[in-house]
Each structure stands twice: as structure tokens, then as C-alpha cells.
Amino acid sequence: MAFRGLASWRVARRSSGLGARWMSTWWRSVEPAPKDPILGVTDAFLADPSPNKVNVGVGAYRDDNGKPVVLECVRKVERRIAGNLNMEYLPMGGSVKMVEETLKLAYGENAEFINDKRIAAVQSLSGTGACRLFADFQKRFRPDSQIYIPVPTWANHHNIWRDAEVPQRTFHYYHPESRGLDFAALMDDIKNAPNGSFFLLHACAHNPTGVDPSEEQWREISYQFKAKGHFAFFDMAYQGFASGDPERDAKSIRIFLDDGHLIGIAQSYAKNMGLYGQRVGCLSLLCEDEKQAVAVKSQLQQLARPMYSNPPVHGALIVSTILGDPELKKIWLKEVKVMADRIIGMRTALRENIEKLGSPLSWEHVTNQIGMFCYSGMTPEQVDRLRNEFHIYMTRNGRISMAGVTTGNVSYLANAIHEVTKSA
Ligand code: KET
């Protein structure tokens, strides 16, 4: 018999002494991966036993008691669907209803593109999954292309396009001296990129800087994209967090649509519906016609199938139920506004508290910036001091997640920031 029993194989292996050595070499060359610059902060925070510790690292909303929030509209849906949800697979492209509602948020309630079936869209594993699926799609169908990424950007963008093996270029975005947009350099980079380049844009509430182009500047960007034939891929992880109104926060996208661009969008419900761990999002690509959209969607599904087969069902049902019910949607919109307003209030409080201490520096940018983050301008060394001396945790680029600031910790935070920056 060709097949040797397991027992005799074990004996042979033991007696030769070869197997054990051979087996143990499998992962010998594996070194520990570097800590993630954002999620690694959460790990360090959790490991700190100090009762005074403050986490302003990851961009996750907290209420004024520092507690994670489940929105009331989500609670209501969960009560409604409890026990009624079957656990069947979703289709490869995810929940059709969820995707339909999600497109309305980005493209507009009555967008002609939706009615004309020109959008290829699939449910994604939240915003990260949408970006990754697009990066893989880009690599497969435009294998010689590159992606232009703003400086700075969400750290994970670099990982995503790196793992998809799409070469990365950068374009100017933030101007450290003015703590605003480096619009002239940005426009130059758009002009100087080869025609038909791919650009990653943050649709609103830019992470980490909290600096967005004005409406007028978006129009100029769109115009220049048109002239150069560039492709705009919008990462929209914070729709609703910039202005408190998801409709207003879609302005950049609407400007591009009005100008006739064929764009791509990554959407996420992590932040604006508080569905972080549910991993609900959507990747969409606006196509020339329905036939093209059908083809593109089928290819997106084919990319998804060997990776995760089909996306999770629970969060998608929460989203489609909320957005499909006018009453629930109204509650959601109110709750988004409450979250955005609390953050705006904390910006004012943080700035006032630091200024009250007599800081020699300007902290105007704390209230000028928008969205979930304050790009404080603190150096990595100052951030290290905050962690080591005050148990305050943030990313080393000086980004403060304003969502973690509360009336209870704002003066402690302000004091500590003043301590580490006053002699700078
Ligand atoms: N895009 C941007 C710009 C972004 O800031 C995040 C998350 C995502 C996409 C992905 O979110 P998802 O949960 O996949 O829908 N940013 C926060 C959390 C993280 O790093 O994962 C953060 O910057 O803290």
C-alpha cells in the first residue's frame, strides 16, 4: 500500500531525528511586525494601569463620559430585528438594499447615475475593505498605474496600496507653517502628474489634518482633474463628521459629479453610525453606462470571493433598515449632528483651556480644523512625554482624536499639552 499509517510515519520521523528540525524551521525567519501607528496606541493605552489615562489615539467616538456610543437608531433596529434575522450568506456583492441606500448618501438622493444603473457597487468590509478592494481592482485592470496619496494621510492608506502592489506617489496637501491647505503646491502636483493619474482624495474631514479644501478650491481641483484626465478616488470615512450633515459633507463628490467625472468612492459606517466593529461599508465606481457597471461589479465580486467570499450580514441590515425608514433616518441624522457638535464644543474647550494657562503658542488651529481630529503640531518627542509623564495616548504625528476629549479630561489634557509645549 502506498499510504503509510500515521503511527509508522511518526516512528520513522522520530528515529531519523530529521523531522523535528525540519518542522521547526517554518517560521524561523519571521520577525515581529512593527506596531501599527494608530491601533498600537490603543494597545499601549489598554496596558497602562493609571487611573488618569486618556486615549485620544484612535478615531472612535466617545460620549462626554468617555464611553463608546451605540446610537439610538441602531438600538431601535436591533430590537426590531432581534430573533428575526436569519444567518444566511449575503450575495458576494453584499446587501443590495444597503448598497442602494449608501449610494444615495454619496451621489445624492435622486442621482441620475443610480437610476441609470451606471454605478458598480459592492458592500465592503468597512472603509478599509473598500479601499483595499479598489486598490486590488486598480492593480488588476490598470497594472501600470500608480496612486497619488496626500501628505500626510491616514497611515493605513500606504499599507493598503503597498499590499495591493500599486506604486505610490505623493502630492502636497498640508502646509505646516500656516497649518492649512497648501493649495498652490497641491494644484502644481495635480498639473505635473502624468495625464490620467489616479489620486486618492479625502472627501471630507481630512485625516489627520482636519483641513479640507473650500468649495471653491474643490471646484478648481475638479477642473484641473478634468484638464489632466485624472481619476479621483474618494475615501469618505467621515461623512457627517465635518459639518454635522452628511449631505453637506458630500459636496466635494457632488462637484466632481457635476463636472462629469467618473469617480470611485469608499464609504464607511464605522464613524457616522458608530458601527466600528460591524465592518459595514461600500465601494462604488461610476461607469460610463450600465453594461460597463455590470462588468465592473462582476469583477469586484470576483476579487472579493477568494478573499472573504461575501461580507457580514448583521451591520448591513442595521444600515439598510435605518436608511430605508424615514423616521429612523431622521433620528440618525440628529445623532450624527450631536456627535459632530460635541466634538466642535471640545475643540473650543481645549483651545480655551490651553490659552488660559498662558501658552505662548497659537492654538487657533484647534478650532479651525474640522472633523474628528486635531493635528496639533506637537512633535513625536512631545507626544512621548505626554504618554510617559501624563498617561495621555495619541499617535506620534501629534494627532489628537477630539472624539476622546470630554469635559472631564479636557483641562487635564490642556495642562499636559501646555507643560510639554511651553518651552518649545
Ligand atoms: N479612511 C480613513 C481616512 C480613516 O481615517 C479610516 C479610519 C478608514 C478609512 C477606515 O475605517 P473603517 O473602520 O475601515 O471603516 N481611521 C481610524 C481608525 C483606524 O485607523 O482604523 C483612525 O484613523 O483612527
PDB file of N, CA and C and ligand atoms in Angstrom, residues 38-39 57-59 125-129 154 157 202 207 235 237-238 268 270-271 276 279 373 399, ligand 1:
ATOM      1  N   ILE A  38      -1.530  53.607  14.691  1.00  0.00           N
ATOM      2  CA  ILE A  38      -2.803  54.050  15.292  1.00  0.00           C
ATOM      3  C   ILE A  38      -3.333  52.997  16.269  1.00  0.00           C
ATOM      4  N   LEU A  39      -3.525  51.771  15.793  1.00  0.00           N
ATOM      5  CA  LEU A  39      -4.118  50.750  16.670  1.00  0.00           C
ATOM      6  C   LEU A  39      -3.129  50.319  17.762  1.00  0.00           C
ATOM      7  N   GLY A  57      -6.131  58.559  20.838  1.00  0.00           N
ATOM      8  CA  GLY A  57      -5.422  57.939  19.714  1.00  0.00           C
ATOM      9  C   GLY A  57      -6.364  57.618  18.577  1.00  0.00           C
ATOM     10  N   VAL A  58      -7.002  56.468  18.659  1.00  0.00           N
ATOM     11  CA  VAL A  58      -7.836  56.018  17.546  1.00  0.00           C
ATOM     12  C   VAL A  58      -9.056  56.937  17.355  1.00  0.00           C
ATOM     13  N   GLY A  59      -9.471  57.089  16.104  1.00  0.00           N
ATOM     14  CA  GLY A  59     -10.629  57.917  15.799  1.00  0.00           C
ATOM     15  C   GLY A  59     -11.916  57.162  16.043  1.00  0.00           C
ATOM     16  N   LEU A 125     -15.859  45.485   3.456  1.00  0.00           N
ATOM     17  CA  LEU A 125     -15.532  45.360   4.875  1.00  0.00           C
ATOM     18  C   LEU A 125     -15.120  46.750   5.380  1.00  0.00           C
ATOM     19  N   SER A 126     -16.144  47.563   5.597  1.00  0.00           N
ATOM     20  CA  SER A 126     -15.978  48.934   6.054  1.00  0.00           C
ATOM     21  C   SER A 126     -15.115  49.744   5.082  1.00  0.00           C
ATOM     22  N   GLY A 127     -14.609  50.878   5.553  1.00  0.00           N
ATOM     23  CA  GLY A 127     -13.858  51.761   4.652  1.00  0.00           C
ATOM     24  C   GLY A 127     -12.527  51.149   4.234  1.00  0.00           C
ATOM     25  N   THR A 128     -11.875  50.476   5.156  1.00  0.00           N
ATOM     26  CA  THR A 128     -10.587  49.855   4.840  1.00  0.00           C
ATOM     27  C   THR A 128     -10.767  48.837   3.713  1.00  0.00           C
ATOM     28  N   GLY A 129     -11.787  47.996   3.849  1.00  0.00           N
ATOM     29  CA  GLY A 129     -12.044  46.969   2.844  1.00  0.00           C
ATOM     30  C   GLY A 129     -12.379  47.571   1.497  1.00  0.00           C
ATOM     31  N   TRP A 154      -4.046  59.209   6.231  1.00  0.00           N
ATOM     32  CA  TRP A 154      -4.292  58.094   7.153  1.00  0.00           C
ATOM     33  C   TRP A 154      -3.198  57.048   6.897  1.00  0.00           C
ATOM     34  N   HIS A 157      -3.471  54.006   4.488  1.00  0.00           N
ATOM     35  CA  HIS A 157      -3.520  54.112   3.020  1.00  0.00           C
ATOM     36  C   HIS A 157      -2.240  53.544   2.407  1.00  0.00           C
ATOM     37  N   HIS A 202      -9.453  62.692   0.224  1.00  0.00           N
ATOM     38  CA  HIS A 202     -10.361  62.524   1.366  1.00  0.00           C
ATOM     39  C   HIS A 202     -11.585  63.379   1.068  1.00  0.00           C
ATOM     40  N   ASN A 207      -8.131  63.257   7.339  1.00  0.00           N
ATOM     41  CA  ASN A 207      -7.413  62.600   8.443  1.00  0.00           C
ATOM     42  C   ASN A 207      -5.948  62.492   8.062  1.00  0.00           C
ATOM     43  N   ASP A 235     -11.954  58.686  -0.510  1.00  0.00           N
ATOM     44  CA  ASP A 235     -12.141  57.933   0.717  1.00  0.00           C
ATOM     45  C   ASP A 235     -13.041  58.786   1.608  1.00  0.00           C
ATOM     46  N   ALA A 237     -14.662  58.411   4.897  1.00  0.00           N
ATOM     47  CA  ALA A 237     -14.847  57.677   6.150  1.00  0.00           C
ATOM     48  C   ALA A 237     -15.603  58.502   7.187  1.00  0.00           C
ATOM     49  N   TYR A 238     -15.763  59.804   6.917  1.00  0.00           N
ATOM     50  CA  TYR A 238     -16.301  60.696   7.962  1.00  0.00           C
ATOM     51  C   TYR A 238     -17.481  61.525   7.473  1.00  0.00           C
ATOM     52  N   SER A 268     -17.948  54.349   4.555  1.00  0.00           N
ATOM     53  CA  SER A 268     -17.847  53.577   5.798  1.00  0.00           C
ATOM     54  C   SER A 268     -18.924  54.021   6.771  1.00  0.00           C
ATOM     55  N   ALA A 270     -18.467  53.086   9.965  1.00  0.00           N
ATOM     56  CA  ALA A 270     -17.808  52.931  11.262  1.00  0.00           C
ATOM     57  C   ALA A 270     -18.073  54.159  12.135  1.00  0.00           C
ATOM     58  N   LYS A 271     -17.785  55.320  11.591  1.00  0.00           N
ATOM     59  CA  LYS A 271     -17.857  56.534  12.407  1.00  0.00           C
ATOM     60  C   LYS A 271     -19.266  57.109  12.441  1.00  0.00           C
ATOM     61  N   TYR A 276     -18.376  50.634  14.181  1.00  0.00           N
ATOM     62  CA  TYR A 276     -16.942  50.332  14.005  1.00  0.00           C
ATOM     63  C   TYR A 276     -16.664  48.846  13.760  1.00  0.00           C
ATOM     64  N   ARG A 279     -18.068  46.430  10.612  1.00  0.00           N
ATOM     65  CA  ARG A 279     -17.396  46.420   9.310  1.00  0.00           C
ATOM     66  C   ARG A 279     -18.383  46.545   8.146  1.00  0.00           C
ATOM     67  N   PHE A 373     -10.397  64.990  14.080  1.00  0.00           N
ATOM     68  CA  PHE A 373      -9.025  65.111  14.573  1.00  0.00           C
ATOM     69  C   PHE A 373      -8.534  66.541  14.662  1.00  0.00           C
ATOM     70  N   ARG A 399      -1.431  63.906  16.302  1.00  0.00           N
ATOM     71  CA  ARG A 399      -2.872  63.931  16.044  1.00  0.00           C
ATOM     72  C   ARG A 399      -3.645  63.635  17.324  1.00  0.00           C
TER      73      ARG A 399
HETATM   74  N1  KET B   1     -10.288  56.034   5.778  1.00  0.00           N
HETATM   75  C1  KET B   1      -9.862  56.951   6.662  1.00  0.00           C
HETATM   76  C2  KET B   1      -9.418  58.263   6.163  1.00  0.00           C
HETATM   77  C3  KET B   1      -9.848  56.624   8.027  1.00  0.00           C
HETATM   78  O1  KET B   1      -9.430  57.559   8.868  1.00  0.00           O
HETATM   79  C4  KET B   1     -10.273  55.377   8.467  1.00  0.00           C
HETATM   80  C5  KET B   1     -10.193  55.017   9.885  1.00  0.00           C
HETATM   81  C6  KET B   1     -10.729  54.475   7.492  1.00  0.00           C
HETATM   82  C7  KET B   1     -10.719  54.834   6.164  1.00  0.00           C
HETATM   83  C8  KET B   1     -11.205  53.088   7.799  1.00  0.00           C
HETATM   84  O2  KET B   1     -12.206  52.962   8.683  1.00  0.00           O
HETATM   85  P1  KET B   1     -13.065  51.611   8.746  1.00  0.00           P
HETATM   86  O3  KET B   1     -13.181  51.333  10.170  1.00  0.00           O
HETATM   87  O4  KET B   1     -12.322  50.550   7.984  1.00  0.00           O
HETATM   88  O5  KET B   1     -14.353  51.950   8.083  1.00  0.00           O
HETATM   89  N2  KET B   1      -9.465  55.646  10.712  1.00  0.00           N
HETATM   90  C9  KET B   1      -9.371  55.455  12.165  1.00  0.00           C
HETATM   91  C10 KET B   1      -9.297  54.053  12.641  1.00  0.00           C
HETATM   92  C11 KET B   1      -8.202  53.226  12.041  1.00  0.00           C
HETATM   93  O6  KET B   1      -7.052  53.657  11.935  1.00  0.00           O
HETATM   94  O7  KET B   1      -8.524  52.075  11.657  1.00  0.00           O
HETATM   95  C12 KET B   1      -8.214  56.317  12.685  1.00  0.00           C
HETATM   96  O8  KET B   1      -7.536  56.971  11.878  1.00  0.00           O
HETATM   97  O9  KET B   1      -8.018  56.358  13.896  1.00  0.00           O
END
